[in-house]
Coordinates of C-alpha atoms in Angstrom, one line a residue:
M1136 CA 138.5 -145.4 -59.9
L1137 CA 137.8 -147.4 -56.8
L1138 CA 140.7 -148.3 -54.6
L1139 CA 140.8 -152.1 -54.9
A1140 CA 141.4 -154.3 -51.9
R1141 CA 144.8 -155.9 -52.2
A1142 CA 146.1 -158.9 -50.4
P1143 CA 148.9 -158.6 -47.8
P1144 CA 152.4 -159.1 -49.2
P1145 CA 153.1 -162.6 -50.4
S1146 CA 156.0 -162.9 -48.0
L1147 CA 153.7 -162.9 -45.0
A1148 CA 152.3 -166.4 -45.6
A1149 CA 155.6 -167.6 -46.7
N1150 CA 157.1 -166.7 -43.3
Y1151 CA 154.6 -168.5 -41.2
S1152 CA 155.7 -171.7 -39.6
A1153 CA 153.2 -174.5 -39.8
S1154 CA 152.6 -176.4 -36.6
P1155 CA 151.1 -179.8 -35.9
E1156 CA 147.3 -179.9 -35.6
R1157 CA 146.0 -178.5 -32.4
G1158 CA 143.0 -179.7 -30.6
L1159 CA 140.0 -177.4 -30.2
R1160 CA 140.0 -177.6 -26.4
L1161 CA 142.1 -175.5 -24.1
R1162 CA 145.1 -177.7 -23.1
S1163 CA 147.5 -177.4 -20.2
M1164 CA 150.8 -175.8 -21.2
P1165 CA 154.0 -177.7 -20.6
S1166 CA 156.3 -176.1 -18.0
S1167 CA 159.2 -176.0 -20.4
R1168 CA 158.3 -175.5 -24.0
A1169 CA 160.7 -175.1 -26.9
V1170 CA 160.5 -171.7 -28.4
V1171 CA 161.6 -171.1 -31.9
A1172 CA 163.7 -167.9 -32.6
T1173 CA 162.1 -167.1 -35.9
A1174 CA 159.1 -168.3 -37.9
S1175 CA 161.2 -169.5 -40.8
S1176 CA 163.6 -171.6 -38.6
A1177 CA 160.6 -173.3 -37.0
A1178 CA 159.0 -174.4 -40.3
K1179 CA 157.6 -177.9 -40.1
P1180 CA 155.0 -179.6 -42.2
A1181 CA 151.7 -180.3 -40.4
A1182 CA 151.6 -184.0 -39.6
A1183 CA 148.0 -184.3 -38.5
A1184 CA 144.8 -184.6 -40.4
S1185 CA 143.3 -181.7 -42.2
S1186 CA 142.0 -178.9 -40.1
R1187 CA 138.4 -178.3 -39.2
A1188 CA 136.5 -176.6 -41.9
G1189 CA 139.6 -176.4 -44.0
Q1190 CA 141.4 -174.1 -41.6
K1191 CA 145.2 -173.9 -42.1
R1192 CA 147.0 -174.0 -38.8
K1193 CA 150.3 -172.1 -38.5
Q1194 CA 152.5 -170.8 -35.8
V1195 CA 154.5 -167.6 -35.2
A1196 CA 156.8 -167.2 -32.2
S1197 CA 159.0 -164.3 -33.3
V1198 CA 158.1 -160.6 -33.1
A1199 CA 160.4 -160.1 -36.2
N1200 CA 158.0 -162.1 -38.4
P1201 CA 156.7 -160.1 -41.4
L1202 CA 153.1 -160.9 -40.4
V1203 CA 153.7 -159.4 -37.0
K1204 CA 155.1 -156.2 -38.6
H1205 CA 152.2 -156.0 -40.9
C1206 CA 149.7 -156.3 -38.0
V1207 CA 151.5 -153.6 -35.9
K1208 CA 151.4 -151.2 -38.9
L1209 CA 147.7 -151.9 -39.3
R1210 CA 147.1 -151.1 -35.6
L1211 CA 149.2 -147.9 -35.7
S1212 CA 148.6 -146.3 -39.1
A1213 CA 145.3 -145.2 -40.6
A1214 CA 147.0 -144.6 -43.9
Y1215 CA 148.4 -148.1 -44.0
R1216 CA 145.0 -149.6 -43.2
R1217 CA 143.4 -147.7 -46.1
S1218 CA 146.2 -148.5 -48.5
C1219 CA 145.9 -152.3 -47.7
R1220 CA 142.1 -152.1 -47.3
R1221 CA 142.6 -154.2 -44.1
L1222 CA 141.9 -153.5 -40.4
L1223 CA 143.0 -155.1 -37.1
L1224 CA 140.5 -156.2 -34.5
V1225 CA 141.8 -157.0 -31.0
G1226 CA 139.9 -159.2 -28.6
L1227 CA 137.7 -162.2 -28.9
A1228 CA 134.4 -160.5 -28.0
P1229 CA 134.6 -157.8 -30.8
I1230 CA 135.8 -160.5 -33.3
L1231 CA 132.8 -162.6 -32.6
E1232 CA 130.5 -159.6 -32.9
M1233 CA 132.0 -158.7 -36.3
C1234 CA 131.7 -162.3 -37.5
R1235 CA 128.0 -162.3 -37.0
F1236 CA 127.9 -160.1 -40.1
E1237 CA 131.0 -161.0 -42.2
L1238 CA 132.8 -164.2 -41.3
D1239 CA 134.5 -164.2 -44.8
A1240 CA 136.0 -160.8 -44.1
I1241 CA 138.7 -162.4 -41.9
D1242 CA 142.1 -162.9 -43.5
Y1243 CA 144.0 -164.3 -40.5
L1244 CA 142.9 -165.3 -37.0
L1245 CA 145.7 -165.0 -34.5
L1246 CA 145.2 -167.0 -31.3
L1247 CA 147.4 -167.1 -28.2
D1248 CA 149.3 -170.4 -28.2
G1249 CA 147.2 -173.0 -26.4
V1250 CA 143.8 -171.3 -26.8
E1251 CA 141.0 -173.3 -28.5
V1252 CA 139.4 -172.2 -31.7
P1253 CA 136.1 -170.6 -30.7
E1254 CA 133.0 -172.7 -31.5
A1255 CA 131.5 -169.7 -33.2
L1256 CA 134.4 -169.7 -35.7
R1257 CA 134.1 -173.4 -36.7
E1258 CA 133.1 -172.3 -40.2
F1259 CA 136.1 -170.1 -40.7
S1260 CA 138.2 -171.5 -43.5
G1261 CA 141.2 -169.1 -43.5
D1262 CA 144.5 -169.1 -41.7
V1263 CA 144.6 -169.7 -38.0
V1264 CA 147.9 -168.5 -36.6
F1265 CA 148.9 -169.6 -33.1
V1266 CA 151.3 -167.0 -31.6
S1267 CA 153.5 -166.7 -28.6
A1268 CA 152.7 -164.3 -25.7
A1269 CA 155.5 -162.0 -26.9
V1270 CA 153.9 -161.8 -30.4
M1271 CA 150.4 -161.2 -28.9
K1272 CA 151.7 -158.3 -26.8
K1273 CA 153.5 -156.8 -29.7
V1274 CA 150.5 -156.9 -32.1
S1275 CA 147.9 -155.8 -29.5
G1276 CA 150.1 -153.1 -28.0
M1277 CA 149.1 -154.3 -24.5
Q1278 CA 151.4 -155.2 -21.6
S1279 CA 149.4 -158.3 -20.7
V1280 CA 147.7 -161.1 -22.7
D1281 CA 145.2 -161.9 -20.0
S1282 CA 142.3 -160.4 -21.9
T1283 CA 143.8 -160.6 -25.4
E1284 CA 143.6 -164.1 -26.6
A1285 CA 142.6 -163.4 -30.2
I1286 CA 143.3 -160.9 -32.9
A1287 CA 141.8 -160.8 -36.4
V1288 CA 143.1 -159.2 -39.6
M1289 CA 140.0 -158.3 -41.6
H1290 CA 139.1 -156.9 -45.0
M1291 CA 137.9 -153.3 -44.8
P1292 CA 134.1 -153.2 -45.5
R1293 CA 133.2 -152.9 -49.2
H1294 CA 130.8 -150.0 -48.4
F1295 CA 133.6 -147.8 -47.0
R1296 CA 134.7 -145.0 -49.4
D1297 CA 137.6 -142.7 -48.9
L1298 CA 137.0 -139.8 -51.3
G1299 CA 140.4 -138.3 -50.5
S1300 CA 142.1 -141.3 -52.0
H1301 CA 142.5 -142.0 -55.7
E1302 CA 138.9 -142.8 -56.2
D1303 CA 137.0 -140.8 -58.7
G1304 CA 133.7 -138.9 -58.5
D1305 CA 131.6 -142.0 -59.3
S1306 CA 132.7 -143.8 -56.2
L1307 CA 129.4 -143.0 -54.4
H1308 CA 127.4 -144.6 -57.2
G1309 CA 125.5 -147.5 -55.8
L1310 CA 126.5 -146.8 -52.2
F1311 CA 123.3 -144.9 -51.3
N1312 CA 119.9 -145.7 -52.8
H1313 CA 118.0 -142.4 -52.4
P1314 CA 119.0 -142.0 -48.7
K1315 CA 116.6 -140.4 -46.3
R1316 CA 119.0 -139.9 -43.4
I1317 CA 122.7 -139.3 -43.4
L1318 CA 124.7 -138.6 -40.2
V1319 CA 127.6 -136.2 -40.9
L1320 CA 130.4 -136.0 -38.3
D1321 CA 132.4 -132.8 -38.3
G1322 CA 135.8 -133.1 -36.6
I1323 CA 134.9 -135.9 -34.2
Q1324 CA 138.4 -137.0 -32.9
D1325 CA 137.5 -139.2 -30.0
P1326 CA 137.3 -142.8 -31.3
G1327 CA 134.9 -143.9 -28.6
N1328 CA 132.4 -141.1 -29.5
L1329 CA 132.7 -141.8 -33.2
G1330 CA 132.2 -145.5 -32.8
T1331 CA 129.2 -145.0 -30.5
L1332 CA 127.6 -142.6 -33.0
I1333 CA 128.1 -145.1 -35.9
R1334 CA 126.4 -147.8 -33.7
S1335 CA 123.5 -145.5 -32.9
A1336 CA 123.0 -144.5 -36.5
C1337 CA 122.9 -148.2 -37.4
A1338 CA 120.5 -149.0 -34.6
F1339 CA 118.0 -146.3 -35.8
K1340 CA 118.3 -147.3 -39.4
W1341 CA 120.0 -144.3 -40.8
D1342 CA 121.3 -144.8 -44.3
G1343 CA 125.0 -144.0 -43.7
V1344 CA 127.7 -141.9 -42.1
F1345 CA 129.8 -139.1 -43.8
L1346 CA 133.1 -138.2 -42.1
L1347 CA 134.3 -134.6 -42.7
P1348 CA 138.1 -133.8 -42.4
A1349 CA 139.7 -134.0 -38.9
C1350 CA 137.5 -137.0 -37.9
C1351 CA 139.4 -139.9 -36.5
D1352 CA 139.6 -143.1 -38.4
P1353 CA 136.5 -145.2 -38.0
F1354 CA 138.7 -148.3 -38.1
N1355 CA 140.8 -147.2 -35.2
E1356 CA 140.7 -150.1 -32.6
K1357 CA 138.7 -148.1 -30.0
A1358 CA 136.3 -146.9 -32.6
L1359 CA 135.7 -150.4 -33.8
R1360 CA 135.1 -151.6 -30.3
A1361 CA 132.6 -148.8 -29.6
A1362 CA 130.7 -149.5 -32.9
R1363 CA 130.1 -153.1 -31.9
G1364 CA 129.9 -154.4 -35.5
A1365 CA 128.0 -151.4 -36.9
S1366 CA 131.1 -150.3 -39.0
L1367 CA 130.6 -153.5 -41.1
Q1368 CA 126.9 -152.9 -41.7
L1369 CA 126.6 -149.2 -42.4
P1370 CA 128.0 -147.3 -45.5
I1371 CA 130.7 -144.9 -44.3
V1372 CA 132.2 -142.2 -46.5
S1373 CA 135.2 -140.0 -45.8
G1374 CA 135.3 -136.8 -47.8
T1375 CA 135.3 -133.0 -47.9
W1376 CA 132.5 -130.4 -47.7
H1377 CA 132.7 -130.3 -51.6
D1378 CA 131.9 -134.0 -51.6
L1379 CA 129.1 -133.5 -49.1
H1380 CA 127.5 -130.7 -51.1
A1381 CA 127.5 -133.0 -54.2
L1382 CA 125.8 -135.7 -52.2
M1383 CA 123.3 -133.2 -50.7
T1384 CA 122.5 -131.8 -54.2
K1385 CA 122.2 -135.2 -55.8
Y1386 CA 119.5 -136.4 -53.4
D1387 CA 118.0 -133.0 -52.5
M1388 CA 118.8 -133.3 -48.8
K1389 CA 118.1 -130.8 -46.1
M1390 CA 121.0 -129.8 -43.9
M1391 CA 120.7 -129.5 -40.1
A1392 CA 123.3 -129.4 -37.4
G1393 CA 123.1 -130.0 -33.7
H1394 CA 124.1 -126.9 -31.7
P1395 CA 124.1 -125.9 -28.1
E1396 CA 121.5 -123.2 -27.4
S1397 CA 123.7 -121.0 -25.3
S1398 CA 126.7 -121.0 -27.7
S1399 CA 127.6 -117.6 -29.0
D1400 CA 128.9 -118.6 -32.4
A1401 CA 125.4 -119.0 -34.0
S1402 CA 124.4 -115.9 -36.0
K1403 CA 120.9 -117.2 -36.9
G1404 CA 118.0 -118.7 -35.1
I1405 CA 118.1 -122.1 -33.6
H1406 CA 115.3 -124.7 -33.7
S1407 CA 114.5 -126.7 -30.6
L1408 CA 114.3 -130.5 -31.1
S1409 CA 110.7 -131.6 -30.5
K1410 CA 108.2 -134.1 -31.8
E1411 CA 106.6 -131.4 -33.9
L1412 CA 109.9 -130.6 -35.6
A1413 CA 110.6 -134.3 -36.1
D1414 CA 107.2 -134.8 -37.6
S1415 CA 107.7 -131.9 -40.0
L1416 CA 110.8 -133.6 -41.3
L1417 CA 109.4 -137.1 -41.8
N1418 CA 109.0 -136.8 -45.5
E1419 CA 112.2 -134.9 -46.1
S1420 CA 115.7 -136.3 -46.8
L1421 CA 118.0 -135.0 -44.1
C1422 CA 121.7 -134.7 -43.4
L1423 CA 122.4 -134.2 -39.7
V1424 CA 125.8 -132.7 -38.8
L1425 CA 127.3 -133.2 -35.3
G1426 CA 130.6 -131.4 -34.2
S1427 CA 133.2 -132.2 -31.6
E1428 CA 132.7 -131.0 -28.0
G1429 CA 136.1 -129.2 -28.0
N1430 CA 135.9 -127.3 -31.3
G1431 CA 132.2 -127.3 -32.0
L1432 CA 130.9 -127.0 -35.5
S1433 CA 133.1 -125.7 -38.3
S1434 CA 132.4 -122.4 -40.0
E1435 CA 131.3 -124.3 -43.2
T1436 CA 128.7 -126.2 -41.1
L1437 CA 127.4 -123.0 -39.4
Q1438 CA 127.0 -121.4 -42.8
A1439 CA 125.4 -124.3 -44.6
C1440 CA 123.0 -125.7 -42.0
E1441 CA 119.9 -124.9 -40.1
L1442 CA 120.7 -125.3 -36.4
V1443 CA 118.8 -127.3 -33.8
N1444 CA 119.4 -127.9 -30.1
I1445 CA 118.2 -130.2 -27.4
P1446 CA 116.2 -128.2 -24.9
M1447 CA 117.5 -128.8 -21.3
E1448 CA 116.1 -127.6 -18.0
G1449 CA 119.3 -128.2 -16.0
T1450 CA 122.4 -126.1 -15.5
F1451 CA 124.5 -127.8 -18.1
E1452 CA 124.9 -126.1 -21.5
S1453 CA 125.6 -129.2 -23.5
L1454 CA 125.8 -133.0 -23.6
N1455 CA 128.5 -135.4 -24.6
V1456 CA 128.3 -135.6 -28.4
S1457 CA 127.6 -139.3 -28.4
V1458 CA 124.7 -138.8 -25.9
A1459 CA 123.3 -135.9 -27.8
G1460 CA 123.8 -137.7 -31.1
G1461 CA 121.8 -140.7 -29.8
I1462 CA 118.9 -138.4 -28.9
F1463 CA 119.0 -136.7 -32.4
L1464 CA 119.3 -140.0 -34.2
F1465 CA 116.3 -141.4 -32.3
M1466 CA 114.0 -138.4 -32.7
L1467 CA 114.9 -137.8 -36.4
Q1468 CA 115.0 -141.4 -37.5
P1469 CA 113.4 -142.2 -40.9
K1470 CA 109.7 -142.6 -41.2
Y1471 CA 109.7 -146.3 -42.2
Q1472 CA 111.7 -147.1 -39.0
I1473 CA 109.1 -145.3 -36.9
D1474 CA 106.3 -147.1 -38.6
S1475 CA 108.0 -150.5 -38.1
T1476 CA 108.5 -149.9 -34.4
T1477 CA 105.1 -148.5 -33.6
L1478 CA 103.1 -150.9 -31.5
T1479 CA 99.3 -151.0 -31.4
P1480 CA 97.3 -152.7 -28.7

């Protein structure tokens, strides 16, 4: 059974305090402004005309507000994010990047009090919550609000599957349509590397990303920033080697893993990445496994996969996993992507 998205607790919206309509332009802040102690004590009906595009304008000034507590838990806990099927996106730039793909995915837009609603979000019809500097710092986890004027609470993408949850074996049905290229990440714990790899996989039209145990959460704030919106476009699955074997068997996929040539933990031959190798794989369905720089590939990966390295002439034995991954993903991209990008005079 699929884990259904559930809305935040009803008490969240009930504990907002509605504010009078705010203009869309940045306004000068009064030198002495009344600050309410809690959201409930500051509740006042909005006196102005209806908000633009049906937006509901509200205000939160207290860090004890239930919405603030909900947002902090979303930032800190991967388990809570998955149970709520919600994620937290900090910063206006990544919010605008995400909204190019799924504007309707936003539940709440939190703006620093006095900041205008961005023109790019004029069609957003959900709750716009203006918050104090104290609330913005609490939710973002940052000491300054200078570069944090917006935060969004968003729905987790529909094409994300956590096979370690209560979902059943049919949860992959409909997610992949005869995939030709799946990127598998084995114990990638750095969120910047993981997000960058998801972004590269999306850029080169791979069909999805499979996360083996010990990978960091793809909806970690740093991973989301590095992915630059790719997390909302590409199917992402979190599961075990048993789940991966089932996927591999169902679609008759070849298994290969990136591996440093000089590493001593390989007991079999290693292919060198080349155009000839890439050409030989064009008509095959492929799972490419990449491991962490610290721990390398797991024993299960070494046993199940053919190994391939990136030949290097210099003195370094390996590359950063996101750099190496970009090279692999480009060289081994699916045939239709190569055909579509081939230019003729």
